[in-house]
Each structure stands twice: as C-alpha cells, then as structure tokens.
Coordinates of C-alpha atoms and ligand atoms in Angstrom, one line a residue:
Chain A
X1 CA -231.0 24.2 -83.0
X2 CA -234.6 25.3 -82.4
X3 CA -233.7 28.9 -81.9
X4 CA -230.8 30.1 -84.1
X5 CA -228.7 32.2 -81.7
X6 CA -229.1 29.9 -78.7
X7 CA -225.7 29.1 -77.2
X8 CA -226.7 27.0 -74.2
X9 CA -228.3 23.6 -74.3
X10 CA -229.3 21.1 -71.7
X11 CA -230.7 17.6 -72.4
X12 CA -230.8 13.9 -71.9
X13 CA -227.6 12.2 -73.0
X14 CA -227.4 9.3 -75.5
X15 CA -224.1 7.6 -74.9
X16 CA -222.1 6.0 -77.8
X17 CA -218.7 4.5 -78.1
X18 CA -215.7 5.2 -80.4
X19 CA -215.6 5.6 -84.1
X20 CA -219.3 6.1 -84.8
X21 CA -219.2 6.4 -88.6
X22 CA -221.3 8.3 -91.1
X23 CA -222.4 4.8 -92.4
X24 CA -224.1 4.3 -89.0
X25 CA -225.5 7.8 -88.8
X26 CA -226.8 7.8 -92.4
X27 CA -226.6 4.3 -94.0
X28 CA -225.8 4.6 -97.8
X29 CA -228.4 2.0 -98.8
X30 CA -231.3 4.3 -97.8
X31 CA -229.8 7.4 -99.5
X32 CA -232.8 7.8 -101.9
X33 CA -235.5 6.6 -99.5
X34 CA -238.0 9.2 -98.1
X35 CA -236.7 11.1 -95.1
X36 CA -238.9 9.2 -92.6
X37 CA -237.4 5.9 -93.7
X38 CA -233.9 7.3 -93.5
X39 CA -234.5 8.7 -90.0
X40 CA -235.7 5.3 -88.8
X41 CA -232.2 3.8 -89.4
X42 CA -230.1 6.5 -87.8
X43 CA -227.4 4.9 -85.6
X44 CA -229.1 1.6 -86.0
X45 CA -226.0 -0.5 -86.0
X46 CA -224.8 1.1 -82.8
X47 CA -228.0 1.4 -80.8
X48 CA -231.1 0.0 -82.7
X49 CA -233.5 1.7 -80.2
X50 CA -232.1 5.2 -80.7
X51 CA -234.1 6.4 -83.7
X52 CA -237.4 5.4 -82.1
X53 CA -236.7 6.6 -78.6
X54 CA -234.7 9.8 -79.1
X55 CA -236.6 13.0 -78.0
X56 CA -236.3 16.6 -79.1
X57 CA -233.8 18.2 -76.9
X58 CA -231.6 15.2 -76.4
X59 CA -227.8 15.4 -76.7
X60 CA -225.5 12.8 -78.3
X61 CA -222.4 12.0 -76.2
X62 CA -219.7 9.8 -77.8
X63 CA -216.2 8.5 -77.7
X64 CA -213.3 9.5 -80.0
X65 CA -213.5 10.0 -83.8
X66 CA -217.3 10.6 -83.9
X67 CA -218.6 11.0 -87.4
X68 CA -215.7 9.4 -89.2
X69 CA -216.3 8.3 -92.8
X70 CA -217.9 10.1 -95.7
X71 CA -218.7 13.7 -96.3
X72 CA -222.5 13.1 -96.3
X73 CA -224.1 16.1 -94.6
X74 CA -227.1 13.9 -93.8
X75 CA -225.1 12.5 -90.9
X76 CA -225.5 15.6 -88.7
X77 CA -228.7 16.7 -90.5
X78 CA -230.5 13.5 -89.5
X79 CA -229.5 14.0 -85.9
X80 CA -230.9 17.5 -86.1
X81 CA -234.0 16.2 -87.8
X82 CA -234.5 13.8 -84.9
X83 CA -234.4 16.7 -82.5
X84 CA -230.8 16.2 -81.2
X85 CA -229.6 19.7 -80.1
X86 CA -225.9 19.1 -79.6
X87 CA -223.2 16.5 -80.1
X88 CA -220.4 16.1 -77.6
X89 CA -217.6 13.7 -78.3
X90 CA -214.1 12.9 -77.0
X91 CA -213.1 13.9 -80.5
X92 CA -214.9 14.6 -83.8
X93 CA -214.0 13.5 -87.3
X94 CA -213.0 16.6 -89.3
X95 CA -215.7 16.6 -92.0
X96 CA -218.4 15.8 -89.6
X97 CA -217.4 18.7 -87.4
X98 CA -217.6 21.1 -90.3
X99 CA -220.9 19.6 -91.6
X100 CA -222.5 19.8 -88.1
X101 CA -221.9 23.5 -87.9
X102 CA -222.9 23.9 -91.5
X103 CA -226.4 22.5 -90.8
X104 CA -226.6 24.4 -87.6
X105 CA -226.0 21.6 -85.1
X106 CA -223.5 22.5 -82.4
X107 CA -220.8 19.8 -82.2
X108 CA -218.0 20.1 -79.7
X109 CA -214.9 18.0 -79.1
X110 CA -214.7 17.5 -75.3
X111 CA -211.9 15.1 -74.3
X112 CA -213.1 12.7 -71.6
X113 CA -216.8 13.4 -72.0
X114 CA -217.8 9.8 -72.9
X115 CA -216.2 8.5 -69.7
X116 CA -217.8 11.2 -67.5
X117 CA -221.4 10.9 -68.7
X118 CA -223.8 8.1 -68.1
X119 CA -226.5 7.1 -70.6
X120 CA -229.6 9.2 -70.2
X121 CA -227.9 11.5 -67.6
X122 CA -228.7 15.2 -67.9
X123 CA -225.9 17.3 -69.5
X124 CA -225.6 20.9 -70.3
X125 CA -223.3 22.6 -72.7
X126 CA -222.4 26.2 -73.3
X127 CA -220.9 26.4 -76.8
X128 CA -219.5 29.9 -76.4
X129 CA -217.7 29.2 -73.1
X130 CA -216.8 25.7 -74.2
X131 CA -218.1 24.2 -71.0
X132 CA -219.9 20.9 -70.4
X133 CA -221.8 20.4 -67.1
X134 CA -222.7 16.8 -66.1
X135 CA -225.6 15.7 -63.9
X136 CA -226.1 17.8 -60.8
X137 CA -223.5 20.3 -61.9
X138 CA -220.6 19.1 -59.7
X139 CA -218.6 17.9 -62.7
X140 CA -217.6 20.5 -65.3
X141 CA -215.6 19.6 -68.4
X142 CA -213.7 21.8 -70.8
X143 CA -214.7 21.5 -74.4
X144 CA -212.8 22.9 -77.3
X145 CA -214.3 26.3 -78.2
X146 CA -216.0 26.8 -81.6
X147 CA -214.0 29.3 -83.6
X148 CA -215.6 32.7 -84.3
X149 CA -216.4 32.1 -88.0
X150 CA -218.2 28.9 -87.1
X151 CA -220.1 30.5 -84.3
X152 CA -221.3 33.0 -86.8
X153 CA -222.6 30.2 -89.0
X154 CA -224.4 28.7 -86.0
X155 CA -225.9 32.0 -85.0
X156 CA -227.4 32.2 -88.5
X157 CA -228.8 28.6 -88.0
X158 CA -226.5 27.1 -90.6
X159 CA -225.0 27.9 -94.0
X160 CA -228.2 27.8 -95.9
X161 CA -229.6 30.7 -93.8
X162 CA -226.2 32.5 -94.2
X163 CA -226.5 32.2 -98.0
X164 CA -230.0 33.4 -98.0
X165 CA -229.0 36.5 -96.3
X166 CA -226.1 36.8 -98.7
X167 CA -228.5 36.4 -101.6
X168 CA -230.7 39.1 -100.1
X169 CA -227.7 41.4 -100.0
X170 CA -227.7 41.4 -96.2
X171 CA -224.1 40.7 -95.3
Chain B
X1 CA -210.8 23.6 -90.9
X2 CA -211.5 21.6 -87.8
X3 CA -213.9 22.7 -85.1
X4 CA -211.6 22.0 -82.3
X5 CA -209.1 24.7 -81.6
X6 CA -206.6 23.2 -79.2
X7 CA -207.2 19.5 -79.1
X8 CA -203.9 18.9 -80.7
X9 CA -202.1 21.3 -78.4
X10 CA -199.6 18.8 -77.2
X11 CA -198.5 18.1 -80.7
X12 CA -198.1 21.7 -81.4
X13 CA -195.7 21.9 -78.6
X14 CA -193.9 18.9 -79.9
X15 CA -193.5 20.7 -83.2
X16 CA -191.8 23.6 -81.4
X17 CA -193.5 26.1 -83.5
X18 CA -193.8 29.0 -81.0
X19 CA -192.6 32.3 -82.4
X20 CA -191.8 31.2 -85.9
X21 CA -190.3 34.1 -87.7
X22 CA -191.3 35.5 -91.1
X23 CA -191.0 33.5 -94.2
X24 CA -189.7 30.3 -92.6
X25 CA -190.0 27.2 -94.9
X26 CA -193.6 25.9 -95.0
X27 CA -195.0 22.4 -95.2
X28 CA -196.8 21.4 -98.4
X29 CA -200.2 22.1 -96.9
X30 CA -199.1 25.5 -95.4
X31 CA -197.7 26.5 -98.8
X32 CA -201.0 25.8 -100.6
X33 CA -203.1 27.5 -98.0
X34 CA -200.8 30.5 -97.9
X35 CA -200.9 30.9 -101.7
X36 CA -204.7 30.4 -101.8
X37 CA -205.3 32.9 -99.1
X38 CA -202.8 35.5 -100.4
X39 CA -200.6 35.3 -97.4
X40 CA -196.8 35.2 -97.4
X41 CA -196.8 32.8 -94.4
X42 CA -199.4 30.8 -92.5
X43 CA -199.1 28.9 -89.2
X44 CA -200.9 25.8 -88.0
X45 CA -203.9 26.7 -86.0
X46 CA -204.5 29.9 -87.9
X47 CA -207.9 30.4 -89.8
X48 CA -207.7 31.6 -93.3
X49 CA -210.2 32.4 -96.0
X50 CA -208.9 30.8 -99.2
X51 CA -209.8 31.0 -102.8
X52 CA -210.8 27.5 -104.1
X53 CA -209.2 26.4 -107.4
X54 CA -211.5 23.4 -108.2
X55 CA -214.8 22.2 -106.8
X56 CA -216.1 18.7 -107.4
X57 CA -219.6 17.3 -106.9
X58 CA -220.9 13.8 -107.6
X59 CA -224.5 12.6 -108.3
X60 CA -225.4 12.0 -104.7
X61 CA -225.0 15.6 -103.7
X62 CA -225.0 17.8 -106.8
X63 CA -228.8 18.3 -106.8
X64 CA -228.7 19.1 -103.0
X65 CA -226.0 21.7 -103.4
X66 CA -227.3 23.4 -106.5
X67 CA -230.9 23.1 -105.2
X68 CA -229.9 24.9 -102.1
X69 CA -228.4 27.8 -104.1
X70 CA -231.6 28.0 -106.2
X71 CA -233.8 27.8 -103.1
X72 CA -232.0 30.7 -101.3
X73 CA -232.0 32.8 -104.4
X74 CA -228.3 32.7 -105.5
X75 CA -228.7 33.6 -109.2
X76 CA -225.2 32.7 -110.5
X77 CA -222.1 30.9 -109.4
X78 CA -219.0 32.9 -108.6
X79 CA -217.1 31.0 -111.4
X80 CA -218.9 28.0 -113.0
X81 CA -215.6 27.1 -114.7
X82 CA -214.1 25.9 -111.4
X83 CA -216.9 23.4 -110.9
X84 CA -217.0 19.8 -112.1
X85 CA -219.8 17.3 -111.7
X86 CA -219.4 13.6 -112.1
X87 CA -222.1 11.0 -112.0
X88 CA -220.5 7.9 -110.5
X89 CA -222.2 6.6 -107.4
X90 CA -225.8 5.6 -108.3
X91 CA -225.0 4.7 -111.9
X92 CA -226.7 3.5 -113.9
X93 CA -229.7 4.7 -111.8
X94 CA -230.8 1.7 -109.8
X95 CA -234.2 3.2 -108.8
X96 CA -236.7 5.7 -110.0
X97 CA -235.8 7.9 -107.0
X98 CA -232.1 7.9 -108.1
X99 CA -233.1 8.6 -111.7
X100 CA -235.3 11.6 -110.6
X101 CA -232.5 12.9 -108.4
X102 CA -230.1 12.7 -111.3
X103 CA -232.5 14.4 -113.7
X104 CA -232.9 17.2 -111.2
X105 CA -229.1 17.6 -111.0
X106 CA -228.8 17.7 -114.8
X107 CA -231.4 20.5 -114.9
X108 CA -229.6 22.5 -112.2
X109 CA -226.1 22.1 -113.6
X110 CA -227.4 23.4 -117.0
X111 CA -229.2 26.2 -115.1
X112 CA -226.0 27.3 -113.4
X113 CA -223.8 26.9 -116.5
X114 CA -221.5 24.1 -115.3
X115 CA -219.9 22.8 -118.5
X116 CA -217.5 20.2 -116.9
X117 CA -220.2 17.5 -116.5
X118 CA -219.3 13.8 -116.8
X119 CA -222.2 11.5 -117.3
X120 CA -222.8 8.0 -116.0
X121 CA -220.2 5.6 -117.2
X122 CA -217.3 8.1 -117.4
X123 CA -216.0 6.8 -114.1
X124 CA -215.4 7.5 -110.4
X125 CA -215.2 11.2 -109.7
X126 CA -211.6 11.4 -108.3
X127 CA -210.3 9.3 -111.2
X128 CA -212.1 11.5 -113.7
X129 CA -210.9 14.7 -112.1
X130 CA -207.3 13.5 -112.6
X131 CA -207.8 12.0 -116.1
X132 CA -209.5 15.1 -117.3
X133 CA -206.9 17.5 -115.9
X134 CA -209.4 19.3 -113.7
X135 CA -206.8 19.4 -110.9
X136 CA -203.3 20.8 -111.1
X137 CA -200.3 20.6 -108.7
X138 CA -200.5 23.2 -106.0
X139 CA -204.3 23.6 -106.3
X140 CA -206.6 23.9 -103.4
X141 CA -209.5 21.5 -104.2
X142 CA -212.8 20.7 -102.4
X143 CA -215.2 18.0 -103.2
X144 CA -218.5 16.7 -101.8
X145 CA -216.7 13.5 -101.3
X146 CA -214.3 12.6 -98.4
X147 CA -211.8 10.9 -100.7
X148 CA -211.0 14.3 -102.3
X149 CA -207.7 13.8 -100.5
X150 CA -206.8 11.7 -103.6
X151 CA -205.7 14.9 -105.4
X152 CA -202.7 15.0 -103.0
X153 CA -201.1 12.4 -105.4
X154 CA -200.6 15.3 -107.8
X155 CA -199.4 17.7 -105.1
X156 CA -202.8 19.4 -104.9
X157 CA -204.4 19.9 -101.4
X158 CA -207.8 18.3 -101.7
X159 CA -210.4 17.6 -99.0
X160 CA -214.0 16.7 -98.6
X161 CA -216.7 19.1 -97.6
X162 CA -220.5 18.8 -97.1
X163 CA -223.2 20.1 -99.4
X164 CA -223.8 23.4 -97.6
X165 CA -220.2 24.3 -97.6
X166 CA -220.0 23.4 -101.3
X167 CA -222.9 25.7 -101.9
X168 CA -221.1 28.5 -100.1
X169 CA -217.9 27.8 -102.1
X170 CA -219.7 27.9 -105.4
X171 CA -221.5 31.1 -104.5
X172 CA -218.4 32.9 -103.2
X173 CA -215.4 31.1 -104.6
X174 CA -214.0 30.9 -101.1
X175 CA -214.1 28.9 -98.0
X176 CA -212.4 29.1 -94.7
X177 CA -209.8 26.7 -93.4
X178 CA -207.9 26.0 -90.3
X179 CA -204.3 25.6 -91.2
X180 CA -203.4 22.0 -90.1
X181 CA -200.3 20.7 -88.5
X182 CA -198.4 18.3 -90.7
X183 CA -197.3 14.7 -90.1
X184 CA -194.3 13.8 -92.2
X185 CA -194.0 10.3 -93.6
X186 CA -190.6 9.6 -95.1
X187 CA -190.5 6.7 -97.6
X188 CA -187.3 4.8 -98.3
X189 CA -186.6 1.9 -100.6
X190 CA -189.0 0.1 -103.0
X191 CA -191.9 -2.2 -102.6
X192 CA -191.4 -5.9 -103.3
X193 CA -193.5 -7.6 -106.0
X194 CA -197.0 -8.5 -104.8
X195 CA -196.7 -5.8 -102.1
X196 CA -198.5 -2.7 -103.3
X197 CA -199.3 0.9 -102.4
X198 CA -202.4 -0.4 -100.7
X199 CA -200.3 -2.4 -98.3
X200 CA -198.3 0.7 -97.5
X201 CA -201.3 2.8 -96.8
X202 CA -202.9 0.1 -94.7
X203 CA -199.6 -0.1 -92.8
X204 CA -199.8 3.7 -92.3
X205 CA -203.3 3.2 -90.9
X206 CA -201.8 0.9 -88.4
X207 CA -198.7 2.8 -87.6
X208 CA -199.8 6.5 -87.8
X209 CA -203.6 6.2 -87.8
X210 CA -206.1 8.8 -86.7
X211 CA -204.5 9.1 -83.3
X212 CA -201.8 11.1 -85.0
X213 CA -203.2 12.3 -88.3
X214 CA -206.7 13.5 -87.2
X215 CA -207.2 17.1 -88.3
X216 CA -203.7 17.2 -89.7
X217 CA -202.1 17.0 -93.1
X218 CA -200.0 14.0 -94.0
X219 CA -197.1 14.8 -96.2
X220 CA -195.2 12.0 -98.0
X221 CA -191.5 12.7 -98.7
X222 CA -188.2 10.9 -99.3
X223 CA -186.6 9.0 -102.1
X224 CA -189.3 6.3 -101.9
X225 CA -191.9 8.7 -103.2
X226 CA -190.1 8.8 -106.6
X227 CA -190.5 5.1 -107.0
X228 CA -194.3 5.3 -106.7
X229 CA -196.4 5.7 -109.9
X230 CA -199.3 8.2 -110.0
X231 CA -201.7 5.4 -109.6
X232 CA -199.9 4.3 -106.4
X233 CA -199.7 7.8 -105.0
X234 CA -203.5 8.1 -105.7
X235 CA -204.1 4.9 -103.7
X236 CA -202.2 6.3 -100.8
X237 CA -203.5 9.8 -100.8
X238 CA -207.1 8.4 -101.3
X239 CA -207.0 6.8 -97.9
X240 CA -205.4 9.7 -96.1
X241 CA -209.0 10.6 -95.0
X242 CA -209.3 7.2 -93.3
X243 CA -206.6 8.5 -90.9
X244 CA -208.7 11.6 -90.3
X245 CA -206.3 13.7 -92.3
X246 CA -207.4 16.9 -94.0
X247 CA -204.9 16.5 -96.8
X248 CA -202.6 13.8 -97.9
X249 CA -199.9 15.3 -100.0
X250 CA -197.1 14.1 -102.3
X251 CA -194.5 16.2 -103.9
X252 CA -195.6 17.4 -107.4
X253 CA -194.0 15.5 -110.3
X254 CA -190.4 16.7 -110.6
X255 CA -190.5 18.7 -107.3
X256 CA -188.0 18.1 -104.6
X257 CA -188.9 15.2 -102.3
X258 CA -188.1 17.0 -99.1
X259 CA -188.9 20.4 -97.7
X260 CA -185.9 21.3 -95.6
X261 CA -186.7 23.5 -92.6
X262 CA -190.4 23.0 -92.7
X263 CA -191.8 22.1 -89.3
X264 CA -193.6 18.8 -88.6
X265 CA -195.7 17.7 -85.7
X266 CA -194.3 14.2 -86.0
X267 CA -192.2 12.2 -88.4
X268 CA -192.4 8.6 -89.4
X269 CA -190.0 6.7 -91.6
X270 CA -191.1 3.6 -93.6
X271 CA -188.8 1.2 -95.4
X272 CA -191.0 0.1 -98.4
X273 CA -188.8 -3.0 -98.9
X274 CA -189.8 -4.3 -95.4
X275 CA -193.5 -4.2 -96.0
X276 CA -195.7 -7.3 -96.1
X277 CA -199.2 -7.5 -97.6
X278 CA -201.7 -6.0 -95.1
X279 CA -205.4 -6.6 -94.4
X280 CA -207.8 -4.4 -92.5
X281 CA -210.3 -6.4 -90.4
X282 CA -213.9 -5.5 -89.6
X283 CA -215.2 -3.0 -88.6
X284 CA -212.5 -0.4 -88.7
X285 CA -209.9 0.6 -91.2
X286 CA -207.2 1.0 -88.5
X287 CA -207.7 -2.6 -87.5
X288 CA -204.8 -3.8 -89.7
X289 CA -202.8 -7.0 -89.5
X290 CA -200.3 -8.9 -91.8
X291 CA -202.1 -11.0 -94.3
X292 CA -200.5 -14.2 -92.8
X293 CA -202.4 -13.5 -89.6
X294 CA -205.8 -14.0 -91.3
X295 CA -204.9 -16.3 -94.2
X296 CA -207.4 -19.1 -94.5
X297 CA -210.5 -17.2 -93.4
X298 CA -213.4 -18.1 -95.8
X299 CA -214.7 -15.3 -98.0
X300 CA -218.0 -15.0 -99.9
X301 CA -217.3 -12.1 -102.1
X302 CA -214.3 -10.3 -103.5
X303 CA -214.5 -6.8 -104.8
X304 CA -211.8 -5.3 -107.1
X305 CA -212.5 -1.6 -107.7
X306 CA -213.1 1.8 -106.2
X307 CA -211.2 5.1 -106.3
X308 CA -208.6 3.4 -104.1
X309 CA -207.8 0.4 -106.4
X310 CA -209.9 0.4 -109.6
X311 CA -207.2 1.6 -111.9
X312 CA -205.5 -0.1 -114.8
X313 CA -202.4 -1.0 -112.7
X314 CA -204.7 -2.7 -110.2
X315 CA -206.6 -4.7 -112.8
X316 CA -203.2 -5.8 -114.3
X317 CA -202.1 -6.8 -110.8
X318 CA -205.1 -9.0 -110.3
X319 CA -205.2 -10.4 -113.8
X320 CA -201.6 -11.4 -113.5
X321 CA -202.7 -13.8 -110.7
X322 CA -206.0 -14.9 -112.2
X323 CA -205.0 -15.3 -115.9
X324 CA -205.7 -18.8 -117.0
X325 CA -207.1 -19.8 -113.7
X326 CA -210.6 -20.1 -112.1
X327 CA -211.7 -18.5 -108.9
X328 CA -212.7 -20.9 -106.1
X329 CA -216.2 -22.4 -106.0
X330 CA -218.4 -20.6 -103.5
X331 CA -216.7 -17.2 -103.9
X332 CA -218.1 -14.5 -106.2
X333 CA -215.9 -11.8 -107.6
X334 CA -217.0 -8.3 -108.7
X335 CA -214.7 -6.1 -110.8
X336 CA -215.5 -2.4 -111.3
X337 CA -213.0 -0.4 -113.4
X338 CA -212.5 3.1 -112.1
X339 CA -213.2 4.9 -115.4
X340 CA -214.2 4.5 -119.0
X341 CA -210.5 5.0 -120.0
X342 CA -209.5 2.2 -117.5
X343 CA -212.3 0.0 -118.9
X344 CA -211.4 0.5 -122.5
X345 CA -207.6 0.0 -122.0
X346 CA -208.3 -3.1 -119.8
X347 CA -210.4 -4.5 -122.6
X348 CA -207.7 -3.8 -125.2
X349 CA -205.1 -5.5 -123.0
X350 CA -207.3 -8.5 -122.5
X351 CA -207.5 -7.9 -118.7
X352 CA -211.3 -7.9 -118.6
X353 CA -211.4 -11.2 -120.6
X354 CA -208.8 -12.7 -118.2
X355 CA -210.9 -11.7 -115.2
X356 CA -214.2 -12.7 -116.7
X357 CA -212.8 -16.1 -117.8
X358 CA -211.6 -16.6 -114.3
X359 CA -215.2 -16.2 -113.2
X360 CA -215.5 -12.6 -112.2
X361 CA -218.4 -10.3 -113.1
X362 CA -217.1 -7.1 -114.7
X363 CA -219.4 -4.1 -114.0
X364 CA -219.4 -0.7 -115.7
X365 CA -217.2 2.1 -114.6
X366 CA -218.3 3.8 -111.3
X367 CA -218.3 3.3 -107.6
X368 CA -220.0 -0.1 -107.9
X369 CA -220.7 -1.8 -104.5
X370 CA -218.1 0.3 -102.7
X371 CA -220.5 2.4 -100.7
X372 CA -223.3 -0.1 -100.3
X373 CA -225.7 1.6 -102.7
X374 CA -226.2 -1.3 -105.1
X375 CA -224.4 -3.8 -107.3
X376 CA -223.2 -6.2 -104.8
X377 CA -224.6 -5.8 -101.3
X378 CA -223.9 -8.3 -98.6
X379 CA -226.3 -10.4 -96.5
X380 CA -225.9 -10.8 -92.7
X381 CA -223.1 -13.2 -91.9
X382 CA -221.4 -12.8 -95.2
X383 CA -217.7 -11.8 -95.6
X384 CA -216.3 -9.6 -98.4
X385 CA -212.7 -8.8 -99.1
X386 CA -212.4 -5.7 -101.2
X387 CA -209.8 -3.3 -102.5
X388 CA -211.8 -0.3 -101.5
X389 CA -211.2 2.0 -98.5
X390 CA -213.8 1.5 -95.8
X391 CA -215.0 -1.5 -93.9
X392 CA -217.4 0.2 -91.4
X393 CA -220.3 -1.9 -90.2
X394 CA -223.1 -1.6 -92.8
X395 CA -220.9 0.0 -95.4
X396 CA -221.8 -2.7 -98.1
X397 CA -225.3 -3.6 -97.0
X398 CA -226.2 -5.6 -93.9
X399 CA -224.6 -4.4 -90.7
X400 CA -224.2 -8.1 -90.0
X401 CA -221.7 -8.5 -92.8
X402 CA -218.0 -8.3 -92.5
X403 CA -215.7 -6.4 -94.8
X404 CA -211.9 -7.0 -95.1
X405 CA -209.7 -4.6 -97.1
X406 CA -206.6 -5.5 -99.0
X407 CA -204.6 -4.9 -102.2
X408 CA -205.6 -6.1 -105.7
X409 CA -203.1 -8.9 -105.4
X410 CA -204.5 -10.0 -102.1
X411 CA -208.0 -9.8 -103.6
X412 CA -207.1 -11.9 -106.6
X413 CA -205.3 -14.5 -104.4
X414 CA -208.3 -14.6 -102.1
X415 CA -210.7 -15.2 -105.0
X416 CA -208.5 -17.9 -106.3
X417 CA -208.4 -19.7 -102.9
X418 CA -211.9 -18.8 -101.7
X419 CA -210.3 -17.7 -98.4
X420 CA -208.0 -14.8 -97.5
X421 CA -204.6 -15.6 -99.0
X422 CA -201.1 -14.1 -99.1
X423 CA -200.5 -13.2 -102.7
X424 CA -196.9 -14.1 -102.4
X425 CA -197.8 -17.7 -101.7
X426 CA -200.3 -18.3 -104.5
X427 CA -199.0 -16.2 -107.3
X428 CA -197.0 -17.6 -110.2
X429 CA -193.7 -15.9 -110.5
X430 CA -194.3 -12.4 -111.8
X431 CA -194.2 -12.9 -115.5
X432 CA -194.9 -9.4 -116.9
X433 CA -193.1 -6.2 -116.2
X434 CA -196.5 -4.5 -116.4
X435 CA -197.5 -5.7 -113.0
X436 CA -198.1 -2.6 -111.0
X437 CA -195.0 -0.7 -109.8
Ligands
LIG1 S1 -215.4 4.5 -105.2 FE1 -216.2 4.3 -103.1 S2 -214.9 5.6 -101.8 FE2 -214.5 6.1 -104.0 S3 -215.9 7.9 -104.4 FE3 -217.0 6.0 -105.0 S4 -218.1 5.3 -103.2 FE4 -216.7 6.9 -102.5

C-alpha cells in the first residue's frame, strides 16, 4: 500500500479464475532473474497481458483458493511491486494470505466476489469494515475481516517495518 | 493463522464446539498450539502467540530472511540454536546469480551464528530435518517452505511461512497463529502391494481436498496409521499443504492412534485395502483419477524424487519394477534421491545401478527438477509424470507442458511402457520383502 495506514482502497479490477497458484504469480524458473524480468512474468500463464497493462492502484479479484502453492513471498510482493493495492478472492490460500499481510498488501477473502465483479470494473474495499463495494455502489459484499494482529502489521506497512521499529526499540 | 476469520463458520457449527468447557480433550493441532502458547486449552478460531521450537530455511529464502534482519538492524537472533539452514533447491548452483545468492546466505548465517547448516548435496530440507533430528514429536515448526507440513509424520505441527514472518520468528522466537479446526481421517486396513502412501494422499486430495481442509489441520488416526512407515507418513503429511491444510498430523510413534473426545469439524474413513493407484492430472493436484482411467497416455519424461517420494523406500519400489529391464524408447527418466543418506544407501543396495542400467539419469541429492528451477525443465507440449507434489501450470518449466503425479511404482511402470501405466499390470510379482510398506 502506498500509504501505510490506509484502510480504504478503490481501483480497477483484474478478474482471475480459481486456483491461481504461486507458480503463476512468481514462476520458479525466474527466481534469480532481476526484478524487472520477474515482474514481466507475473500471472503470465493466466493472463499474459496482465504484467504489461496493470496500473498502480489496480485491484486483483479472483476465484477460490487464490495463491495456492509455495510459501514464496514474492507472490504477493510482485503484485505489490506492480502497483496492485489489494487482493479480493472468493477464498485465499493460507500461506499467501499470511504473506500478503506480511509484505503490506491487503488481501481479503470475500466469498462470491469473483462472480459479482466484471473485469476492469471499479471496486472499493474497506479492510477494517470488511466491505467490498462493486461498480456504482449498489452492490456491497461482506469480506472476512482482517484480525487485529494482522491489521497492526498492515498499519506498519508490513513486517519489515514492524521489525525495524522493534530494532529501534519502538514497540 | 489464516486471514479469514469466519469463512469456515458453517463447519464450526458442524463441529458443535460452542461453549466447550475447560480442559476438554484437544485435537493434535490444538494440543501443540496450547503447549506452545502456554495455555491449558485453546479453541479453533482463537489467535495465539506461540513459541516456535524449530525454524527451517532453504537456499532460496535464507539470504532474504537474514538480509532483512541485517537491514532493519536486528543484531542477534532470539535463539540461533532453533534455526536450521539447508541448501537444496538451486544445487549445485546452476547460475552465477544463484551462486552469489548462496554465498550471501553463507555469510549471513555465519554472522548470525546459525550452526545447523547443511550444504549442497546433503539433501532436501524436510528430509534432512528429520534425518538430523532437528524436529521432535510435539514440536511447533515453521519453515520457509510450504511442505513443512511433512513434520506431521513425526507428530510435530509444521507449516510453511514466508520470509518476513521467518525474520520475525527468528528475531523474537514467536509467531502468532490462528488455531485451526481439524478434519479427522481414520485409516483402516493395509495398502496392497503396488499401492502406496502416494496413492492414499492423492485419493485424499480427491475425497477431502481443499474444499474441506483449507485453513484446517488434517489429523490421521486409526489402526491403519500403525501400518504406515515413517517414509509413508512423510509422503502423506508432505502433501497436506496441497489440500490447503495448515498441519497434517500423525500420532507420534508409540502414541495412541485416536484422541477420544476431541472435536472434529469433519471425519473421513478410508479403507487402505480398497485403494487403487491414483494419478493427478494437469493442472491441479485435486484433479485425481484412478490410474486405469489415463493408462496409455504417452509421456516424455518421468521424474522420481522430491520430498514427497525421493526416499530409499521409493527408490526400492521403482527399482523392483525396473531391475533388469530397460525404459521405453522416447521416454527419459530422472531420479533424484532425497538426501545424501538415501543416495549412499541406494548405491550400497545397488538401486542406483538398477535404475541407471534401466536407462535413468541419477542426479545428486536435492530438489532436482521438482520446482522448475533447473535439471529437467519441460518444453511446450511435453508431458511429465512425476512422484512430486505439484502439477500447476508452469511448475516444471513451460506453461505449455503437462505434469501428472503418481507413486514411485506408477512412475517406474510408466517409464517402462513409455505411457502412463498401472503398476499392478506391468510389475513382476513382488519379489523382495523390501518393497515399500
Ligand atoms: S522437493 Fe520440491 S516440493 Fe520438496 S522442498 Fe524441494 S522443491 Fe519444494
């Protein structure tokens, strides 16, 4: 998130299906390539145009089990690097959900979201209230709320920032 | 610790947990998290801060984790003795970038005083953790690798975490967890010859799957668990994460195989004797069918290895089919022993010679081609049948390739025929008692 502490985000949706894996988000074969190379391949197997066309402020909307697969933190980090401000999925794979918060990218499980949102439609999400607003605002969906300890991590902007304040004795 | 708080609410209701009194019997996962967080009792859905007993990092993430600690100014680890580093993924370094990354990790782990460091060639992290006794029954373990669920084979609650969380755990010794609900899998009977633990776990992918196991702990119980070797339990616990499970637990050696009174969100019973060999089809691990349903499909590459099925028992299983025979023309077979101990013992038993004489390439211990980093990537349009745990699009190279998952016996039978084959139809009668089980 651009401003640590922000809890409301609005942006253009990129729609994805079910079971988007960490191998699609961050393919293993580019693991030691420079960042700009790795970013070019984000979600390539699912939507080859995504990496080139995604804009800062966009929101990823997906079906169930988003982020399944490995524990690589580059999966949410790469989305964040590309400017994605939030991930909304019918459900999130467990490690991805943890890692997204850890890198400061709000990720919410919001059952039904992938059926309710059209590609490139405007969506808004309030991560504290657990509320997703679709299009003109007539459709509001309930998302699972982010538990307090994780909101605290998000407010710091991720675990690295939290550790920095810990190292500086500020906690 | 899942982000969602009530997405599994209906299952909680099914478990009928409301108003549980003090000190009621706990599931295996609850027992570990209660002990590690110093609580007498924990309930699913509750958040706990738990003391971590063991922390594992491999070469892909060790430098990131320790580099973050250095960058933010954390001078010392909370307890370096709890940390283990294993170099297993990009080994031996296939590029200058990987070599630099590993050199940086070596510098940092010396800097932070991590003594338990296993160099390239020692083996796959999860196998090494168990062989080296870095995990004990009842431990709470985290690793920068999703297959840290493998430790459940010993009765330890293991799960994967990302680099930032690992940095936090190393700095503080703690991490917070959401207590998961538990799905109970009761195992009865015994596996038939040529049907293996891999077939059971693929069957569980099909029957239980992420729809039921996501965010939950899977607990294996029943008399059938006692018939499974440590290697077999590791195969099953390893793939718990493929169901989305946080932990995949077996009773510790010698412990009772059931926990009377503990409350489960769902229960499944599996008759081991009724299982047939299973194959996962592209591009998802839950896309599982009986091997007969895909028998005859042409395969370009067979991979025997990984933390799921690269152990001695697995190599024996495959060698018992391939010994004295030659793999089919047009198919290539890659064998990657899970560790240096496996490698050496397989050499002593003549298994590596059996496999090599049949036409396989034997690679050094490590992850090999499992994660698509090197040592056996696939071209568009190619098909691989492997004994590993994931068949996602792009996992082993080109997104245009197809990956099928099966047991070591199915892999060996497939290499022999050059097409997916039911190991019960191609195998000689089982001639050695050593064959896995
Ligand atoms: S063998 Fe494969 S699944 Fe296991 S740790 Fe290595 S890359 Fe991961």
